Short mmCIF file of C-alpha atoms in Angstrom, two decimals:
data_model
loop_
_atom_site.label_atom_id
_atom_site.label_comp_id
_atom_site.label_asym_id
_atom_site.label_seq_id
_atom_site.Cartn_x
_atom_site.Cartn_y
_atom_site.Cartn_z
CA UNK N 1 -6.71 17.83 -8.88
CA UNK N 2 -3.57 19.91 -9.44
CA UNK N 3 -0.81 20.17 -6.83
CA UNK N 4 -1.83 23.55 -5.49
CA UNK N 5 -5.45 22.46 -4.95
CA UNK N 6 -4.32 19.14 -3.45
CA UNK N 7 -2.08 20.87 -0.93
CA UNK N 8 -4.76 23.45 -0.07
CA UNK N 9 -7.22 20.62 0.64
CA UNK N 10 -4.58 18.89 2.74
CA UNK N 11 -4.04 22.09 4.72
CA UNK N 12 -7.76 22.21 5.51
CA UNK N 13 -7.71 18.61 6.74
CA UNK N 14 -4.54 18.86 8.80
CA UNK N 15 -4.89 22.33 10.35
CA UNK N 16 -6.49 21.11 13.57
CA UNK N 17 -3.84 18.42 14.00
CA UNK N 18 -0.73 20.18 12.75
CA UNK N 19 -0.61 23.94 12.14
CA UNK N 20 3.01 23.55 10.99
CA UNK N 21 2.11 21.07 8.24
CA UNK N 22 -0.87 23.21 7.24
CA UNK N 23 1.47 26.20 6.90
CA UNK N 24 3.87 24.14 4.80
CA UNK N 25 1.03 23.01 2.55
CA UNK N 26 -0.10 26.61 2.07
CA UNK N 27 3.45 27.74 1.36
CA UNK N 28 3.43 26.00 -2.02
CA UNK N 29 4.62 28.57 -4.58
CA UNK N 30 5.15 28.35 -8.34
CA UNK N 31 8.68 26.96 -7.89
CA UNK N 32 7.48 24.13 -5.63
CA UNK N 33 4.60 23.36 -7.98
CA UNK N 34 7.08 23.13 -10.85
CA UNK N 35 9.30 20.90 -8.73
CA UNK N 36 6.41 18.53 -7.99
CA UNK N 37 5.58 18.44 -11.69
CA UNK N 38 9.00 16.82 -12.23
CA UNK N 39 8.16 13.74 -10.12
CA UNK N 40 5.62 10.97 -10.82
CA UNK N 41 2.07 11.92 -9.91
CA UNK N 42 1.78 9.32 -7.16
CA UNK N 43 4.90 10.78 -5.47
CA UNK N 44 3.37 14.25 -4.99
CA UNK N 45 1.55 13.44 -1.74
CA UNK N 46 2.06 16.10 0.97
CA UNK N 47 3.06 13.56 3.64
CA UNK N 48 5.79 12.19 1.39
CA UNK N 49 7.17 15.62 0.45
CA UNK N 50 7.20 16.76 4.07
CA UNK N 51 8.89 13.60 5.34
CA UNK N 52 11.61 13.92 2.68
CA UNK N 53 12.04 17.62 3.44
CA UNK N 54 12.54 16.87 7.14
CA UNK N 55 15.04 14.14 6.27
CA UNK N 56 16.97 16.76 4.26
CA UNK N 57 17.02 19.14 7.23
CA UNK N 58 13.95 21.38 6.80
CA UNK N 59 12.42 22.48 10.11
CA UNK N 60 8.60 22.24 10.08
CA UNK N 61 8.36 25.01 12.67
CA UNK N 62 9.62 27.40 9.96
CA UNK N 63 6.81 28.11 7.44
CA UNK N 64 9.37 29.19 4.83
CA UNK N 65 11.68 26.18 5.20
CA UNK N 66 9.99 24.17 2.44
CA UNK N 67 10.36 26.93 -0.12
CA UNK N 68 13.97 27.51 0.96
CA UNK N 69 14.80 23.82 0.54
CA UNK N 70 13.22 23.85 -2.90
CA UNK N 71 15.47 26.76 -3.90
CA UNK N 72 18.69 25.60 -2.28
CA UNK N 73 18.56 21.84 -2.78
CA UNK N 74 16.22 21.37 -5.72
CA UNK N 75 18.07 18.47 -7.47
CA UNK N 76 18.48 16.55 -4.22
CA UNK N 77 14.85 17.14 -3.25
CA UNK N 78 13.53 15.98 -6.65
CA UNK N 79 15.72 12.87 -6.54
CA UNK N 80 14.69 12.05 -2.96
CA UNK N 81 10.96 12.48 -3.64
CA UNK N 82 11.15 10.40 -6.81
CA UNK N 83 12.69 7.45 -4.98
CA UNK N 84 11.04 7.86 -1.58
CA UNK N 85 8.75 5.20 -0.15
CA UNK N 86 7.83 7.06 3.03
CA UNK N 87 4.61 5.82 4.59
CA UNK N 88 2.98 7.18 7.71
CA UNK N 89 2.04 3.62 8.79
CA UNK N 90 -0.63 4.97 11.12
CA UNK N 91 -1.97 2.13 13.33
CA UNK N 92 -5.23 4.06 13.88
CA UNK N 93 -6.22 2.82 10.44
CA UNK N 94 -6.86 -0.53 12.07
CA UNK N 95 -10.03 0.97 13.61
CA UNK N 96 -12.17 0.27 10.50
CA UNK N 97 -10.06 -2.75 9.51
CA UNK N 98 -10.16 -5.02 12.57
CA UNK N 99 -13.91 -5.83 12.23
CA UNK N 100 -13.25 -6.94 8.63
CA UNK N 101 -10.55 -9.34 9.81
CA UNK N 102 -12.89 -10.55 12.54
CA UNK N 103 -15.61 -11.24 9.95
CA UNK N 104 -13.19 -13.26 7.81
CA UNK N 105 -11.86 -15.14 10.82
CA UNK N 106 -15.39 -16.04 11.96
CA UNK N 107 -16.18 -17.83 8.70
CA UNK N 108 -12.84 -19.57 8.20
CA UNK N 109 -11.81 -22.85 9.79
CA UNK N 110 -8.18 -21.90 9.24
CA UNK N 111 -6.02 -19.21 10.74
CA UNK N 112 -5.52 -16.22 8.46
CA UNK N 113 -2.33 -15.73 6.47
CA UNK N 114 -1.72 -11.99 6.15
CA UNK N 115 0.20 -10.23 3.40
CA UNK N 116 0.43 -6.54 4.32
CA UNK N 117 1.18 -4.83 1.00
CA UNK N 118 2.99 -1.56 1.62
CA UNK N 119 3.65 -2.57 5.20
CA UNK N 120 6.51 -0.15 6.00
CA UNK N 121 7.25 -1.16 9.60
CA UNK N 122 4.26 -3.48 9.92
CA UNK N 123 2.29 -1.33 12.37
CA UNK N 124 -0.94 -2.32 10.60
CA UNK N 125 0.08 -5.99 10.38
CA UNK N 126 -1.28 -6.72 13.87
CA UNK N 127 -5.10 -6.81 13.72
CA UNK N 128 -5.02 -9.76 16.13
CA UNK N 129 -3.11 -7.68 18.68
CA UNK N 130 -5.68 -4.86 18.81
CA UNK N 131 -8.08 -4.08 21.64
CA UNK N 132 -10.73 -2.13 19.75
CA UNK N 133 -13.47 -0.09 21.39
CA UNK N 134 -16.17 1.76 19.47
CA UNK N 135 -18.12 4.72 20.81
CA UNK N 136 -21.54 4.04 19.29
CA UNK N 137 -24.65 6.16 19.03
CA UNK N 138 -25.71 9.51 20.45
CA UNK N 139 -25.04 8.32 23.99
CA UNK N 140 -21.52 7.32 22.97
CA UNK N 141 -21.87 3.87 24.56
CA UNK N 142 -18.54 2.07 24.47
CA UNK N 143 -18.61 -1.35 22.78
CA UNK N 144 -15.63 -3.73 22.89
CA UNK N 145 -15.33 -4.84 19.28
CA UNK N 146 -12.25 -7.05 19.59
CA UNK N 147 -10.01 -8.31 22.35
CA UNK N 148 -6.33 -8.88 21.58
CA UNK N 149 -5.10 -12.46 21.52
CA UNK N 150 -2.10 -11.56 23.70
CA UNK N 151 -0.02 -8.72 25.07
CA UNK N 152 1.69 -6.40 24.34
CA UNK N 153 -1.32 -5.06 22.47
CA UNK N 154 -2.50 -1.84 20.84
CA UNK N 155 -5.62 -0.18 22.27
CA UNK N 156 -7.70 1.86 19.84
CA UNK N 157 -10.90 3.85 20.31
CA UNK N 158 -13.00 5.08 17.37
CA UNK N 159 -16.43 6.67 16.89
CA UNK N 160 -18.83 4.47 14.91
CA UNK N 161 -22.20 5.05 13.25
CA UNK N 162 -24.40 3.29 10.72
CA UNK N 163 -24.59 -0.49 10.30
CA UNK N 164 -22.04 -1.18 13.03
CA UNK N 165 -21.14 -4.90 13.03
CA UNK N 166 -21.51 -7.05 16.11
CA UNK N 167 -18.41 -7.47 18.30
CA UNK N 168 -16.04 -10.25 17.29
CA UNK N 169 -17.23 -13.64 18.54
CA UNK N 170 -13.66 -14.86 18.97
CA UNK N 171 -10.17 -13.35 18.71
CA UNK N 172 -8.65 -13.04 15.24
CA UNK N 173 -6.18 -15.87 14.59
CA UNK N 174 -3.23 -15.13 12.29
CA UNK N 175 -1.07 -18.09 11.43
CA UNK N 176 1.52 -16.23 9.35
CA UNK N 177 2.19 -12.65 8.33
CA UNK N 178 4.28 -11.16 5.55
CA UNK N 179 5.25 -7.48 5.34
CA UNK N 180 5.66 -6.61 1.65
CA UNK N 181 7.39 -3.29 1.03
CA UNK N 182 10.10 -1.85 -1.24
CA UNK N 183 12.00 -0.85 1.90
CA UNK N 184 10.52 -2.68 4.89
CA UNK N 185 11.51 -1.09 8.19
CA UNK N 186 12.89 -3.41 10.88
CA UNK N 187 12.06 -1.69 14.14
CA UNK N 188 14.51 -3.86 16.04
CA UNK N 189 17.30 -1.87 14.37
CA UNK N 190 18.45 1.19 16.38
CA UNK N 191 17.10 4.43 14.91
CA UNK N 192 14.46 2.72 12.77
CA UNK N 193 11.55 4.14 14.75
CA UNK N 194 12.93 7.66 14.29
CA UNK N 195 12.94 7.09 10.53
CA UNK N 196 9.33 5.95 10.68
CA UNK N 197 8.03 8.98 12.55
CA UNK N 198 9.53 11.35 9.98
CA UNK N 199 6.11 11.12 8.31
CA UNK N 200 4.24 12.15 11.46
CA UNK N 201 3.41 15.84 12.03
CA UNK N 202 5.58 17.15 14.87
CA UNK N 203 2.55 18.19 16.95
CA UNK N 204 0.99 14.70 16.80
CA UNK N 205 2.63 13.37 19.97
CA UNK N 206 -0.35 11.15 20.84
CA UNK N 207 -0.04 9.49 17.45
CA UNK N 208 3.63 8.80 18.07
CA UNK N 209 2.73 7.19 21.41
CA UNK N 210 0.23 4.93 19.63
CA UNK N 211 2.88 4.03 17.08
CA UNK N 212 5.26 3.01 19.89
CA UNK N 213 2.54 0.79 21.34
CA UNK N 214 1.92 -0.78 17.93
CA UNK N 215 5.65 -1.26 17.46
CA UNK N 216 5.90 -3.16 20.75
CA UNK N 217 3.01 -5.42 19.70
CA UNK N 218 4.49 -5.97 16.24
CA UNK N 219 7.91 -6.88 17.58
CA UNK N 220 6.30 -9.57 19.73
CA UNK N 221 4.96 -11.57 16.74
CA UNK N 222 6.72 -13.47 13.94
CA UNK N 223 6.90 -11.32 10.81
CA UNK N 224 8.46 -12.11 7.45
CA UNK N 225 9.83 -8.94 5.83
CA UNK N 226 9.65 -9.29 2.07
CA UNK N 227 11.36 -6.75 -0.17
CA UNK N 228 9.18 -6.06 -3.19
CA UNK N 229 6.57 -3.88 -4.84
CA UNK N 230 2.94 -4.15 -5.85
CA UNK N 231 1.74 -5.52 -8.10
CA UNK N 232 4.98 -7.09 -9.33
CA UNK N 233 5.87 -9.05 -6.22
CA UNK N 234 2.41 -9.82 -4.86
CA UNK N 235 2.47 -13.40 -6.09
CA UNK N 236 5.85 -14.12 -4.52
CA UNK N 237 4.71 -12.66 -1.20
CA UNK N 238 1.54 -14.77 -1.22
CA UNK N 239 3.55 -17.86 -2.06
CA UNK N 240 5.58 -17.39 1.13
CA UNK N 241 2.46 -18.20 3.17
CA UNK N 242 2.12 -21.80 4.39
CA UNK N 243 -0.57 -23.98 2.86
CA UNK N 244 -2.60 -24.30 6.06
CA UNK N 245 -3.68 -20.63 6.31
CA UNK N 246 -6.45 -18.60 4.67
CA UNK N 247 -4.65 -15.92 2.59
CA UNK N 248 -5.74 -12.31 2.97
CA UNK N 249 -4.04 -9.24 1.48
CA UNK N 250 -4.18 -5.95 3.38
CA UNK N 251 -3.64 -2.47 1.97
CA UNK N 252 -3.95 0.64 4.15
CA UNK N 253 -3.21 3.87 2.32
CA UNK N 254 -0.86 2.05 -0.02
CA UNK N 255 -2.49 2.18 -3.44
CA UNK N 256 -2.59 5.97 -3.75
CA UNK N 257 1.18 5.68 -4.32
CA UNK N 258 0.74 3.08 -7.08
CA UNK N 259 0.18 4.39 -10.64
CA UNK N 260 -3.33 3.82 -12.00
CA UNK N 261 -2.46 1.04 -14.47
CA UNK N 262 -0.44 -0.88 -11.88
CA UNK N 263 -3.19 -0.31 -9.32
CA UNK N 264 -5.66 -2.04 -11.64
CA UNK N 265 -3.17 -4.84 -12.28
CA UNK N 266 -3.00 -5.33 -8.52
CA UNK N 267 -6.79 -5.53 -8.24
CA UNK N 268 -6.97 -7.93 -11.20
CA UNK N 269 -4.29 -10.19 -9.71
CA UNK N 270 -6.10 -10.35 -6.37
CA UNK N 271 -9.18 -11.57 -8.22
CA UNK N 272 -7.20 -14.07 -10.30
CA UNK N 273 -5.58 -15.53 -7.21
CA UNK N 274 -8.94 -15.83 -5.47
CA UNK N 275 -7.61 -14.52 -2.16
CA UNK N 276 -9.34 -12.22 0.28
CA UNK N 277 -8.53 -8.52 0.25
CA UNK N 278 -9.10 -5.99 3.01
CA UNK N 279 -8.40 -2.37 2.12
CA UNK N 280 -8.60 1.08 3.62
CA UNK N 281 -7.84 3.33 0.67
CA UNK N 282 -8.73 6.84 -0.45
CA UNK N 283 -12.35 7.00 -1.52
CA UNK N 284 -12.75 6.80 -5.27
CA UNK N 285 -9.32 5.50 -6.33
CA UNK N 286 -10.56 1.90 -6.63
CA UNK N 287 -13.24 1.83 -9.34
CA UNK N 288 -14.76 -1.48 -8.30
CA UNK N 289 -15.07 -0.47 -4.67
CA UNK N 290 -16.41 2.99 -5.58
CA UNK N 291 -19.19 1.37 -7.61
CA UNK N 292 -20.50 -0.26 -4.41
CA UNK N 293 -20.73 2.99 -2.43
CA UNK N 294 -24.17 4.48 -1.65
CA UNK N 295 -25.07 7.63 -3.55
CA UNK N 296 -24.91 9.76 -0.41
CA UNK N 297 -21.17 9.18 0.09
CA UNK N 298 -19.24 12.27 -0.94
CA UNK N 299 -15.50 11.77 -1.42
CA UNK N 300 -15.00 15.46 -0.58
CA UNK N 301 -16.42 14.89 2.91
CA UNK N 302 -13.51 14.57 5.39
CA UNK N 303 -15.44 11.79 7.16
CA UNK N 304 -15.57 9.84 3.89
CA UNK N 305 -11.95 10.40 2.93
CA UNK N 306 -11.17 6.67 3.03
CA UNK N 307 -13.21 3.58 2.18
CA UNK N 308 -12.84 0.30 4.05
CA UNK N 309 -13.62 -2.62 1.79
CA UNK N 310 -13.71 -6.40 1.93
CA UNK N 311 -13.20 -8.35 -1.27
CA UNK N 312 -13.81 -5.28 -3.45
CA UNK N 313 -17.06 -4.25 -1.68
CA UNK N 314 -17.28 -1.03 0.34
CA UNK N 315 -18.11 -1.74 3.98
CA UNK N 316 -17.44 1.62 5.66
CA UNK N 317 -16.09 5.10 5.13
CA UNK N 318 -13.93 7.02 7.56
CA UNK N 319 -11.85 10.11 8.14
CA UNK N 320 -8.22 9.89 6.97
CA UNK N 321 -7.10 8.41 10.29
CA UNK N 322 -9.79 5.76 10.84
CA UNK N 323 -11.08 7.38 14.01
CA UNK N 324 -14.61 8.21 12.77
CA UNK N 325 -16.22 5.28 10.99
CA UNK N 326 -19.56 5.15 9.23
CA UNK N 327 -20.50 1.52 8.54
CA UNK N 328 -22.39 1.00 5.29
CA UNK N 329 -22.77 -2.80 5.47
CA UNK N 330 -22.28 -5.48 8.08
CA UNK N 331 -19.31 -7.61 6.93
CA UNK N 332 -20.70 -10.59 8.81
CA UNK N 333 -23.75 -10.87 6.55
#
């Protein structure tokens, strides 16, 4: 998909949430397309461009601000996009992920040792601190899927259909957690949260509130921030975990920013290490996971934008934000 088509598709997805970001996506002209062609393919994501543009002073309420920045500060914008590691770090993505952690925890005698690859601020590093409710079925009955081990906690609600797993039999136990990121964000530092929400559409105030709740929960748990990239530093991050935990790697919207060859190296290394892997990644970018999807899953469907997988097997598909989840398999079986 070329840049213009990618941004048009993004505008369709984001319009209901953020008219300003939809307008920016539709403002892509030949000059901006040429600018994006100068940066690595995995750096051309709309969220990354928009976060960098805001950091450089562009006002998202002005539909023409992106084009103006491209004209007036082209070298700085290209350099910033090329080196940027902006990640939205949306904690709603835990909606499809928490039941996968619960399934692993139920069959392990040991606490889990989590390596969150592409963790940013670690807002998805807290599956044990999530109170998760699913609205299930046509009657929208609310089912408590997981109860947080302690407070402060993050409360999430998602719609669920299909082979919805049973609620967690016990809270998820995490014995150690490592946040692996090229530029991990320490939210205890003044101003760090403001940097994080640069990637959030300005209209998405409810999302920012959820992020604050996740930040409070994350700051209440021990977290090792590990500076590094995937796949190059995956082994070193895993080796930080103590011997008495069950290692599990988590990726949530991370691998779309990793070039294809390195992405496959990451997958291969996970297999070689024999560790568990929970992922919520764009549908289709992981060949092994895609091969396990049913034929009726259409990657162009907004409700199948992302695939939740456990150990390279597709378990569910969801919208980009993890708020509408169609379960394909029960991870407890």
